[in-house]
XYZ file of C-alpha atoms in Angstrom:
658
model
C 133.903 49.463 91.906
C 132.381 47.258 94.490
C 128.711 48.031 93.585
C 129.658 46.255 90.159
C 131.348 43.238 92.039
C 128.023 43.049 94.227
C 125.772 43.031 91.102
C 127.948 40.279 89.452
C 127.970 38.123 92.502
C 124.149 38.517 92.655
C 123.575 37.570 89.037
C 125.688 34.548 89.213
C 124.250 33.533 92.573
C 120.684 34.108 90.960
C 121.712 32.314 87.682
C 122.907 29.238 89.965
C 119.235 29.388 91.745
C 117.854 29.522 88.242
C 119.592 26.570 86.801
C 118.867 24.509 90.242
C 115.051 25.206 89.988
C 115.224 24.046 86.515
C 117.149 20.950 87.241
C 114.445 20.437 89.968
C 111.742 20.715 87.283
C 113.209 18.453 84.960
C 113.839 15.635 87.333
C 110.570 15.805 88.766
C 109.909 12.037 87.754
C 113.230 10.709 88.098
C 113.209 8.060 90.818
C 115.364 8.540 93.826
C 115.950 12.346 93.184
C 116.310 14.697 95.847
C 114.898 18.161 95.614
C 117.932 20.683 95.531
C 118.514 24.003 97.628
C 120.895 26.685 96.610
C 122.397 28.079 99.713
C 123.453 31.769 99.576
C 125.518 33.471 102.183
C 126.473 36.966 102.588
C 129.931 37.877 101.704
C 131.717 39.232 104.730
C 131.362 43.215 104.396
C 134.166 45.787 104.402
C 134.833 48.065 107.542
C 134.614 51.764 107.020
C 134.462 54.677 109.344
C 130.672 54.785 108.610
C 130.038 50.939 109.482
C 130.645 47.797 107.779
C 129.779 47.984 103.807
C 128.090 44.938 102.163
C 129.951 43.416 99.632
C 126.948 41.108 97.909
C 126.229 37.342 98.036
C 127.988 33.817 97.240
C 126.560 30.296 96.782
C 127.687 28.292 99.535
C 126.833 25.129 98.428
C 123.759 23.132 96.828
C 121.915 21.235 99.620
C 120.190 17.903 99.065
C 116.867 18.023 100.723
C 117.065 14.638 102.500
C 116.182 13.096 105.635
C 118.144 9.905 106.555
C 115.397 8.803 109.247
C 112.749 8.808 106.717
C 114.609 7.263 103.971
C 115.832 4.451 105.986
C 112.159 3.800 107.393
C 110.847 4.176 103.822
C 113.372 1.777 102.546
C 112.736 -0.788 105.358
C 109.033 -0.592 104.890
C 109.073 -1.078 101.138
C 111.339 -4.078 101.814
C 108.904 -5.665 104.147
C 106.126 -5.042 101.877
C 108.357 -6.634 98.888
C 108.324 -9.702 101.069
C 104.904 -9.673 102.022
C 103.704 -9.176 98.496
C 105.488 -11.839 96.902
C 104.796 -14.641 99.282
C 101.215 -13.710 99.153
C 101.123 -13.740 95.048
C 102.608 -17.098 95.082
C 100.160 -18.409 98.079
C 97.616 -17.423 96.111
C 98.936 -19.435 93.037
C 99.111 -22.318 95.741
C 95.538 -21.830 96.804
C 94.530 -22.121 93.235
C 96.003 -25.640 92.597
C 93.634 -26.942 94.980
C 90.001 -26.039 93.599
C 86.932 -26.992 95.631
C 83.468 -28.275 94.117
C 83.155 -30.892 91.563
C 86.603 -30.450 89.933
C 88.439 -30.464 93.145
C 90.395 -33.805 94.484
C 88.073 -34.092 97.454
C 85.127 -34.679 95.057
C 86.861 -37.457 93.468
C 88.006 -39.102 96.357
C 84.473 -39.035 97.875
C 83.039 -40.104 94.350
C 85.513 -43.271 94.592
C 84.205 -44.224 97.772
C 80.482 -43.593 97.078
C 80.713 -45.591 93.845
C 81.074 -48.845 96.152
C 77.426 -48.239 97.103
C 76.515 -49.702 94.180
C 78.657 -52.544 94.221
C 77.367 -53.009 97.807
C 73.922 -53.280 96.302
C 74.961 -55.428 93.331
C 78.306 -57.292 94.289
C 78.364 -59.205 90.770
C 77.430 -56.387 88.653
C 80.338 -55.697 86.350
C 78.977 -52.371 85.345
C 79.364 -51.115 89.079
C 82.439 -52.535 89.585
C 83.948 -50.825 86.401
C 82.488 -47.688 87.376
C 84.269 -48.028 90.740
C 87.702 -48.440 88.721
C 86.824 -45.160 86.081
C 86.395 -43.199 89.468
C 89.821 -44.618 90.867
C 91.711 -43.844 87.827
C 90.093 -40.204 88.011
C 91.255 -39.601 91.305
C 94.791 -40.894 90.720
C 94.952 -38.788 87.953
C 93.699 -35.606 89.566
C 96.209 -36.730 92.523
C 99.381 -36.832 89.790
C 98.142 -33.386 88.422
C 98.063 -31.271 91.310
C 101.614 -32.920 92.175
C 103.022 -32.001 88.818
C 101.338 -28.497 89.255
C 103.431 -28.052 92.547
C 106.720 -29.075 90.810
C 105.890 -26.672 88.086
C 105.006 -23.841 90.709
C 108.400 -24.857 92.403
C 110.074 -24.356 89.107
C 108.952 -20.864 88.597
C 110.033 -19.847 92.084
C 113.352 -21.439 91.418
C 114.061 -19.373 88.596
C 112.552 -16.075 90.271
C 114.750 -16.745 93.040
C 117.770 -17.181 90.916
C 116.959 -14.043 88.916
C 116.774 -11.795 92.075
C 120.026 -13.188 93.531
C 121.828 -12.085 90.159
C 119.869 -8.819 90.707
C 121.286 -8.527 94.344
C 124.691 -9.004 93.118
C 124.535 -6.440 90.121
C 123.123 -4.021 92.604
C 125.733 -4.533 95.097
C 128.348 -4.249 92.417
C 126.856 -0.801 91.048
C 126.732 0.375 94.842
C 130.406 -0.435 95.546
C 131.197 1.551 92.119
C 129.256 4.584 93.041
C 131.100 4.365 96.744
C 134.291 4.401 94.704
C 132.992 7.916 92.610
C 131.639 9.313 96.084
C 135.103 8.836 97.845
C 137.055 10.774 95.184
C 134.383 13.564 94.803
C 134.168 13.785 98.850
C 137.607 15.445 98.414
C 136.137 18.519 96.953
C 134.491 19.775 99.929
C 131.319 19.651 98.156
C 128.411 17.132 98.457
C 128.172 15.033 95.136
C 124.255 15.235 95.381
C 123.542 13.446 92.154
C 126.127 10.514 93.101
C 124.494 10.368 96.666
C 121.041 10.247 95.099
C 121.804 7.592 92.862
C 123.435 5.508 95.614
C 120.361 5.886 97.733
C 118.185 4.772 95.075
C 120.413 1.639 94.069
C 120.221 0.951 97.825
C 116.269 1.247 97.839
C 116.336 -0.829 94.682
C 118.401 -3.554 96.738
C 116.073 -3.743 99.938
C 113.438 -4.783 97.444
C 115.293 -8.064 96.897
C 116.931 -8.419 100.442
C 116.417 -5.978 103.321
C 119.892 -4.073 104.346
C 121.630 -2.176 106.926
C 123.787 0.743 105.643
C 126.650 2.220 108.110
C 128.361 5.579 106.490
C 132.196 5.199 106.340
C 134.542 8.604 106.962
C 135.522 8.422 103.284
C 131.813 8.992 102.117
C 131.148 5.425 101.322
C 128.450 3.292 103.228
C 128.954 -0.232 104.182
C 125.905 -2.387 103.248
C 125.031 -5.057 105.543
C 122.650 -8.634 104.889
C 121.349 -11.234 107.516
C 122.000 -8.813 110.515
C 125.640 -8.294 110.045
C 126.949 -9.998 106.958
C 128.842 -7.418 104.704
C 127.583 -7.300 101.300
C 129.311 -4.013 100.338
C 132.551 -2.664 102.283
C 133.775 0.391 100.392
C 134.247 -0.740 96.597
C 134.636 -4.436 97.842
C 131.579 -6.798 97.190
C 130.896 -10.149 98.395
C 128.544 -11.967 96.158
C 125.451 -14.200 97.448
C 124.278 -17.585 96.163
C 121.530 -19.900 96.769
C 122.761 -23.341 98.351
C 121.164 -26.201 99.444
C 119.641 -26.513 102.826
C 120.359 -29.350 105.058
C 119.100 -32.542 103.251
C 116.423 -30.485 101.364
C 117.509 -31.053 97.817
C 116.977 -28.496 95.030
C 113.603 -27.527 96.669
C 114.950 -26.136 100.029
C 117.283 -23.401 99.396
C 118.985 -20.865 101.766
C 120.850 -17.411 100.795
C 124.497 -17.721 101.240
C 127.326 -14.795 101.370
C 130.559 -15.875 99.580
C 133.412 -13.879 101.487
C 137.041 -14.514 101.302
C 136.726 -18.049 99.666
C 134.408 -19.176 102.183
C 130.728 -19.648 101.877
C 128.525 -18.507 104.855
C 124.974 -19.884 105.109
C 122.548 -17.027 106.097
C 119.475 -17.719 108.766
C 116.514 -17.256 106.726
C 115.105 -15.416 110.041
C 117.694 -12.818 110.089
C 116.810 -11.666 106.250
C 113.989 -9.853 107.227
C 112.074 -8.270 104.095
C 112.839 -8.317 100.416
C 111.552 -10.532 97.590
C 114.294 -13.335 98.008
C 113.384 -13.812 101.817
C 109.739 -13.807 101.100
C 110.310 -16.484 97.988
C 112.480 -18.773 100.536
C 109.678 -18.453 103.246
C 107.368 -19.772 100.600
C 109.147 -22.362 99.186
C 110.857 -23.522 102.271
C 107.547 -23.325 104.344
C 104.454 -22.878 102.408
C 105.153 -24.840 99.387
C 106.632 -27.633 101.677
C 103.402 -27.749 103.485
C 101.084 -27.968 100.518
C 103.327 -30.537 99.060
C 103.294 -32.579 102.438
C 99.354 -31.912 102.781
C 99.035 -33.285 99.107
C 101.294 -36.380 100.317
C 99.533 -36.853 103.423
C 95.984 -37.082 102.071
C 97.148 -39.684 99.041
C 99.333 -41.645 101.371
C 96.224 -41.916 103.976
C 93.638 -42.382 101.441
C 95.248 -44.986 99.336
C 96.615 -47.010 102.080
C 93.372 -47.222 103.733
C 91.637 -48.159 100.849
C 94.215 -50.771 99.921
C 94.213 -52.197 103.390
C 90.591 -52.636 103.308
C 90.594 -54.179 99.828
C 93.140 -56.679 101.100
C 90.683 -57.786 103.886
C 87.888 -58.664 101.236
C 87.725 -61.614 98.398
C 87.360 -60.754 94.672
C 84.770 -62.617 92.644
C 86.998 -65.626 92.102
C 87.486 -65.944 95.992
C 91.114 -64.563 96.150
C 92.419 -62.094 98.504
C 92.208 -58.550 97.317
C 95.051 -56.880 95.666
C 95.721 -53.173 95.763
C 93.783 -50.982 94.080
C 95.822 -48.215 94.069
C 99.975 -48.058 93.318
C 101.411 -48.443 96.899
C 102.500 -45.179 98.253
C 105.573 -46.414 100.180
C 108.280 -44.307 102.049
C 111.457 -44.189 99.296
C 115.081 -43.962 100.142
C 114.973 -40.709 98.762
C 113.186 -39.110 101.436
C 116.035 -40.002 103.831
C 119.263 -38.184 104.179
C 121.904 -40.575 104.184
C 125.858 -40.162 104.503
C 126.298 -40.007 100.696
C 123.838 -37.353 100.366
C 125.526 -34.123 99.126
C 125.566 -32.500 102.914
C 128.259 -34.902 103.783
C 127.355 -34.804 107.308
C 127.331 -38.137 108.840
C 130.351 -40.115 110.109
C 128.507 -43.327 111.173
C 126.923 -45.884 108.873
C 123.315 -45.758 109.893
C 120.505 -45.892 107.147
C 117.077 -44.907 108.124
C 113.746 -46.055 106.534
C 109.907 -45.495 107.445
C 107.224 -47.715 107.782
C 103.283 -47.050 108.611
C 102.297 -47.484 112.214
C 98.592 -45.617 112.151
C 97.487 -43.599 108.877
C 95.017 -41.575 111.444
C 97.841 -40.120 113.258
C 99.830 -38.435 110.105
C 101.014 -35.020 110.426
C 101.837 -32.927 107.405
C 105.660 -32.107 108.224
C 109.103 -33.038 107.847
C 111.248 -34.748 110.521
C 114.890 -34.065 111.324
C 116.416 -36.908 113.376
C 119.748 -36.150 115.522
C 121.737 -38.803 116.861
C 123.468 -38.379 120.304
C 124.525 -41.880 120.385
C 124.122 -45.328 118.317
C 120.464 -45.652 119.126
C 119.896 -42.327 121.436
C 118.786 -38.820 120.267
C 115.850 -36.860 119.286
C 113.363 -36.174 116.263
C 112.064 -32.560 115.881
C 108.900 -32.177 113.744
C 109.733 -29.208 111.400
C 106.183 -27.918 111.178
C 105.849 -27.105 114.632
C 109.124 -27.591 116.351
C 108.068 -30.408 118.526
C 111.001 -32.381 119.615
C 110.848 -36.127 120.704
C 113.295 -38.036 122.031
C 114.386 -41.936 121.693
C 114.554 -44.611 122.653
C 110.880 -44.232 123.789
C 109.441 -45.150 126.753
C 107.824 -47.995 126.481
C 110.652 -48.960 124.183
C 109.857 -49.642 121.036
C 110.915 -53.248 119.290
C 114.375 -52.842 117.304
C 115.183 -51.990 114.766
C 112.410 -49.382 115.302
C 114.031 -46.152 116.929
C 110.866 -44.382 117.406
C 107.330 -43.740 116.410
C 105.875 -40.552 116.084
C 102.573 -39.253 114.177
C 101.862 -42.723 112.835
C 105.086 -43.359 111.571
C 107.916 -45.629 112.517
C 111.612 -44.412 112.195
C 113.910 -47.617 111.674
C 117.312 -47.972 111.642
C 117.456 -50.495 108.593
C 121.218 -50.931 108.618
C 124.427 -49.731 110.049
C 125.275 -48.105 113.200
C 124.755 -44.157 114.051
C 127.405 -42.214 115.356
C 126.993 -39.033 117.644
C 126.168 -35.916 115.612
C 124.614 -37.766 112.755
C 121.683 -36.081 111.272
C 118.900 -37.245 109.074
C 116.035 -35.342 107.456
C 112.653 -37.440 106.758
C 110.367 -36.494 104.046
C 107.835 -38.948 104.496
C 105.112 -37.129 101.840
C 107.455 -35.810 99.277
C 106.747 -37.999 96.773
C 103.677 -39.814 97.731
C 101.616 -38.268 95.220
C 103.921 -38.018 92.391
C 103.498 -41.609 90.595
C 99.921 -43.013 92.133
C 97.954 -44.861 89.746
C 95.381 -47.463 89.624
C 96.969 -50.717 90.281
C 94.878 -52.956 88.168
C 91.811 -53.140 85.449
C 89.988 -56.121 86.263
C 86.542 -55.311 87.493
C 86.574 -58.849 88.719
C 89.504 -58.253 90.996
C 87.665 -55.807 93.270
C 87.284 -57.510 96.626
C 83.983 -56.458 97.898
C 83.032 -59.584 99.619
C 83.829 -60.037 103.412
C 85.965 -62.983 104.426
C 83.967 -63.354 107.500
C 79.917 -63.687 107.661
C 77.419 -63.522 110.780
C 74.188 -65.253 111.212
C 71.806 -65.185 114.006
C 70.147 -68.448 115.502
C 67.027 -69.451 114.022
C 65.518 -69.770 117.741
C 66.532 -66.568 118.730
C 63.763 -64.783 120.766
C 65.486 -61.607 121.753
C 66.264 -58.283 120.136
C 69.943 -58.857 118.978
C 70.933 -57.249 115.774
C 74.264 -57.241 114.013
C 75.635 -53.719 113.698
C 78.823 -54.198 111.811
C 81.096 -57.159 111.365
C 84.407 -56.271 109.828
C 87.648 -58.572 109.046
C 90.662 -57.921 110.814
C 92.915 -60.212 108.865
C 92.708 -62.046 105.417
C 92.079 -64.929 105.226
C 90.641 -65.328 108.817
C 91.516 -68.668 109.327
C 88.884 -69.667 111.489
C 86.267 -72.413 112.173
C 82.707 -70.951 113.163
C 82.734 -69.409 116.244
C 79.125 -69.465 118.206
C 78.403 -67.073 120.727
C 75.855 -68.199 123.340
C 74.134 -65.656 125.306
C 73.571 -66.698 129.047
C 71.658 -63.436 129.867
C 71.216 -59.922 128.959
C 74.815 -58.933 129.263
C 76.797 -62.023 129.069
C 77.772 -64.642 126.363
C 79.998 -67.880 126.360
C 82.222 -68.625 123.106
C 82.527 -71.981 121.316
C 86.154 -71.492 120.901
C 87.259 -70.893 124.317
C 90.157 -73.089 125.468
C 89.966 -75.772 127.121
C 86.633 -76.832 126.800
C 83.842 -76.618 127.768
C 83.142 -73.129 127.257
C 81.605 -72.000 130.437
C 83.807 -68.585 130.868
C 81.399 -66.167 130.829
C 82.050 -62.709 128.886
C 80.395 -59.247 129.480
C 78.133 -58.047 126.575
C 77.490 -54.489 126.286
C 75.349 -53.204 123.157
C 77.375 -51.380 120.819
C 80.829 -52.590 122.129
C 82.987 -54.429 119.432
C 83.541 -58.178 120.566
C 87.020 -58.883 118.965
C 87.598 -62.213 117.174
C 90.927 -63.045 119.230
C 90.316 -63.611 123.002
C 92.383 -62.181 124.732
C 92.697 -59.106 122.543
C 96.182 -58.886 120.586
C 97.588 -56.140 119.075
C 97.749 -55.680 116.520
C 94.168 -57.017 116.116
C 93.375 -59.901 114.048
C 90.477 -62.100 112.973
C 87.381 -60.089 113.231
C 85.436 -57.501 114.993
C 81.713 -57.592 115.611
C 79.481 -54.943 116.957
C 75.854 -56.108 118.262
C 72.908 -53.914 119.636
C 69.626 -54.947 121.375
C 68.950 -57.464 124.114
C 69.503 -60.943 124.047
C 67.619 -63.865 125.651
C 69.262 -66.739 127.587
C 69.835 -69.263 124.738
C 70.088 -66.780 121.925
C 73.323 -67.269 119.580
C 75.346 -65.778 116.901
C 77.518 -67.359 114.394
C 80.696 -66.014 112.939
C 82.294 -68.181 110.180
C 84.550 -68.080 107.182
C 82.387 -66.971 104.194
C 84.797 -68.650 101.602
C 83.003 -71.892 102.059
C 82.321 -74.589 99.136
C 78.593 -75.095 98.229
C 76.953 -78.314 97.206
C 78.848 -78.217 93.832
C 82.189 -77.537 94.925
C 82.465 -74.033 94.247
C 82.822 -70.825 95.986
C 79.657 -68.923 96.507
C 80.117 -65.301 97.032
C 77.377 -63.740 95.026
C 75.513 -62.178 97.915
C 78.445 -60.995 100.113
C 79.154 -57.288 99.849
C 80.507 -56.643 103.451
C 83.829 -55.437 102.323
C 82.336 -52.892 99.684
C 80.364 -51.455 102.580
C 83.536 -51.421 104.754
C 85.792 -49.638 102.097
C 82.335 -47.112 101.852
C 82.126 -46.457 105.284
C 85.986 -45.218 105.525
C 84.346 -42.043 104.661
C 83.551 -41.560 108.349
C 87.030 -42.793 109.646
C 88.816 -40.278 111.530
C 91.984 -39.475 109.943
C 93.149 -35.868 109.500
C 93.751 -34.308 112.779
C 90.704 -35.752 113.909
C 88.611 -34.877 110.459
C 86.875 -37.839 108.740
C 88.595 -39.024 105.559
C 85.978 -37.432 103.505
C 86.659 -34.034 104.818
C 90.434 -34.415 104.430
C 90.585 -32.455 101.266
C 88.538 -29.817 102.601
C 91.048 -29.643 105.801
C 93.758 -29.174 103.109
C 92.059 -26.492 101.450
C 91.238 -24.570 104.844
C 95.022 -25.053 105.877
C 96.235 -23.279 102.541
C 93.546 -20.834 102.568
C 94.347 -19.599 106.123
C 97.971 -19.202 105.311
C 97.043 -17.356 101.920
C 94.617 -15.133 103.577
C 97.015 -14.239 106.512
C 99.860 -13.452 103.917
C 97.399 -11.323 102.093
C 96.150 -9.332 105.075
C 99.883 -8.925 105.830
C 100.644 -7.664 102.376
C 97.750 -5.056 102.628
C 99.060 -3.756 105.905
C 102.604 -3.667 104.878
C 101.653 -1.834 101.604
C 99.708 0.917 103.459
C 102.788 1.436 106.066
C 105.100 1.627 103.115
C 102.721 4.031 101.040
C 102.482 6.490 104.059
C 106.270 6.298 104.999
C 107.206 7.027 101.057
C 104.656 9.938 101.082
C 106.357 11.339 104.406
C 109.727 10.827 102.745
C 108.889 12.581 99.091
C 107.244 15.338 101.266
C 110.794 16.161 102.135
C 112.809 15.099 99.303
C 110.354 15.072 96.598
C 109.729 18.166 93.637
C 106.477 20.296 94.065
C 105.974 21.554 90.653
C 103.935 24.740 91.885
C 106.911 25.389 94.494
C 109.724 25.408 91.696
C 107.443 27.401 89.578
C 107.043 30.362 92.205
C 110.911 29.843 92.827
C 111.682 30.315 88.891
C 109.569 33.852 89.330
C 111.446 34.833 92.281
C 114.908 34.158 91.060
C 113.905 35.557 87.733
C 113.068 38.776 89.223
C 116.164 38.812 91.321
C 118.319 37.992 88.222
C 116.757 40.776 86.529
C 117.523 43.174 89.324
C 120.935 42.094 89.609
C 121.468 42.782 85.874
C 119.705 46.197 86.457
C 122.411 46.686 89.198
C 125.187 46.377 86.763
C 123.567 47.997 84.377
C 123.775 51.086 86.890
C 127.125 50.420 87.939
C 128.006 50.937 84.462
C 126.169 54.043 84.111
C 128.082 55.488 87.092
C 131.185 54.123 85.760
C 130.589 55.761 82.130
C 129.848 59.184 83.927
C 132.817 59.078 86.028
C 134.800 58.498 82.934
C 133.241 61.549 81.389
C 133.640 63.819 84.250
C 137.499 62.718 84.194
C 138.047 63.384 80.631
C 136.963 66.989 80.948
C-alpha cells in the first residue's frame, strides 16, 4: 500500500532528522564542528486521472552549515592575532629585562660617573677611589646580567620556534591524510561532513602557526600554500618546513624554509603573514636584535668614553691612566667572512671595524655588498639607509667607508664583485665587559695639563675648562698674552717673536695646536670674561718635579671632573650620555606598546569574525531542542500513519476472507 510506504519513508526521514539534531547537540563543544541540517525532498508523485498523488519524502542529503568566506576571514584574522600576540608577549619580556629606577642599568652608570665628584673633591682619598671602583664593578655586572638575560630570552625563542615548526609539519601531514580520505569518500556522491570539518579545523590550527592560502582541487582535496605561493600540501604530498640560518646571522637569526623536491627554498619573512612563527621570527630578527644592539651600543659608547678620558689623566704615581673597563672592541665574530657557513664570497677580503666617533653610533647591523675590489654599498639594516663607497671625500686606505661613527676596514685580501659581509658591531660588546683593574691608586684623576692666571692680571678673565686632548701632552709652557679685549698672542708661535694676533671670543675653545689639527691633540682651553692688555694665562704640563725631585699631583683632579662631565656629553641620537639608558628603555617601550595595541586590535577583529562564523556554523542548543520536539512529533505522526495503514490493511484482509 502506498500509504504504508509514505509512512515508512516519513518515519525513516524523521528518524535521520532526530539523529542529526542529537548529533548537533552532542558536538556543541567540539572544536571545528559545523552544525548539520537534514535536507528533505518530496518523492515524485504518481500520475492518476485525478492528478498526482504524493508518495512521501526522502532524505536528499545532510548539509553542513558552512560559509567559506566567513571561515576564511576568521582563519586569517586568527592567524594575525596569533602573530601579534606572541610578539607582544615576548616584547613585554624584553621590556622587563631593562628596568628603570635604582635597580636599572642607567642608575648604575650615573652612579659611577657621580662617584668621581668625591674623588674630584679629595683626589688622594683612597676610600673615595674605592667607591668608584665598586660602582664600576656594579655597572659591569649589570651589563653582563642584561646580556645574559637576552641570551636566555633568545634560547626560549629558539626552542619555541623549533616546536612550532614541528607542529606545522605534523598538521600538514594530518591535512594530507584527511585529503586522501576525502578524495576517496567524495566518490559516494555525498559530502563527508565530518572529514571536511576535521580538515577545516586542521587548517585553522595550522594558521595559528603560519598563515596559509587554501585552493580546492576537483577531487575534493585542497592545496595549502604558505609564503605567498609555496605549496605546503598538495593533495596527499607534504613539503616540510625547517628553520635555516639567515645570511651571516648565525643561530640567532633564522628564516623559514620549505623543502621541496630535494631543494631548500628560503621564504621571505614579509610574505609569511600571520601566525606565531612569523611573529617569533619578527621578534627574534628585528626586536631582539635591536634590544641587543641598543645594549651593545650603550656599553661600547660608555665604556669607550670613560676609558678614553681615563687615558687622558695621570694616576697617583704619575702614570698614564689605564682602562677602567675592559675594552669592548669589535671582534672578528661580528663579521661574515668567506669561511662562514654562508659560503657566499669568492674574494679573499676580510673586514674589520674601528671606532671613529662614539657619539654617532646607531643601534644597527650593517650589510656590505661589493661591486668591485674597493667599491660597493653599505646598508644600515635598522632603516635600510644605503651609503656608497668609496666615499667623497675619500677615506684613507684601508678604510673603505665611515658610517655612524664606525670605520669599515679591509684588513686583508681583495674583495670580488658580489661579495657580501654582515657587520654586527654591537652584538657581543656587552657579553664580557668587566672592571679592568682593582687598585684605587690606578684611577687617573689628575689632568696632565694645568692652567694658571697671571698674577698681575687686571681684567675679568676666568678659566671655564682646560682638558687634555692627548697624554702626555709633551709641551713646554704656553703663555697667552692678551693684547686687548678680543686678541692675544702665543709664546709657542713659530718663528719668534710671537707677534701674530689671534682672535679671542669668550666661551670659544682655544686649541693647543695651532693651526688646529685633526684629530685634535695637546689640550683645549675655554675662557670667559674680558681681559685687559697685558693679562696672561699659562698652560703647562702638570707632571713636574717639586723641590725634592718627586711628582706632586695631590691637588690636581682635573681629569676626575672631566670624567664626571661625560654625563652631559651628547651621545645617543643627540641625547646626553646620562640619558642613554632612558633612550634605550623608551625605544623598546615604544615597540612593546605598539605591539600591545596591535594585539588588542587583532584580537578584537578575530573575535568579531569568529562570532560571525559560529553564527552560521555553530550549534544553538535552544534551536536544536526545538527541532527535537518538531522531529519527535513528526516521527510520532509518521508512526501513526503506519499504524493506520496497518489497520486499513487488516480490515481489507478481513473483508476479503469473508
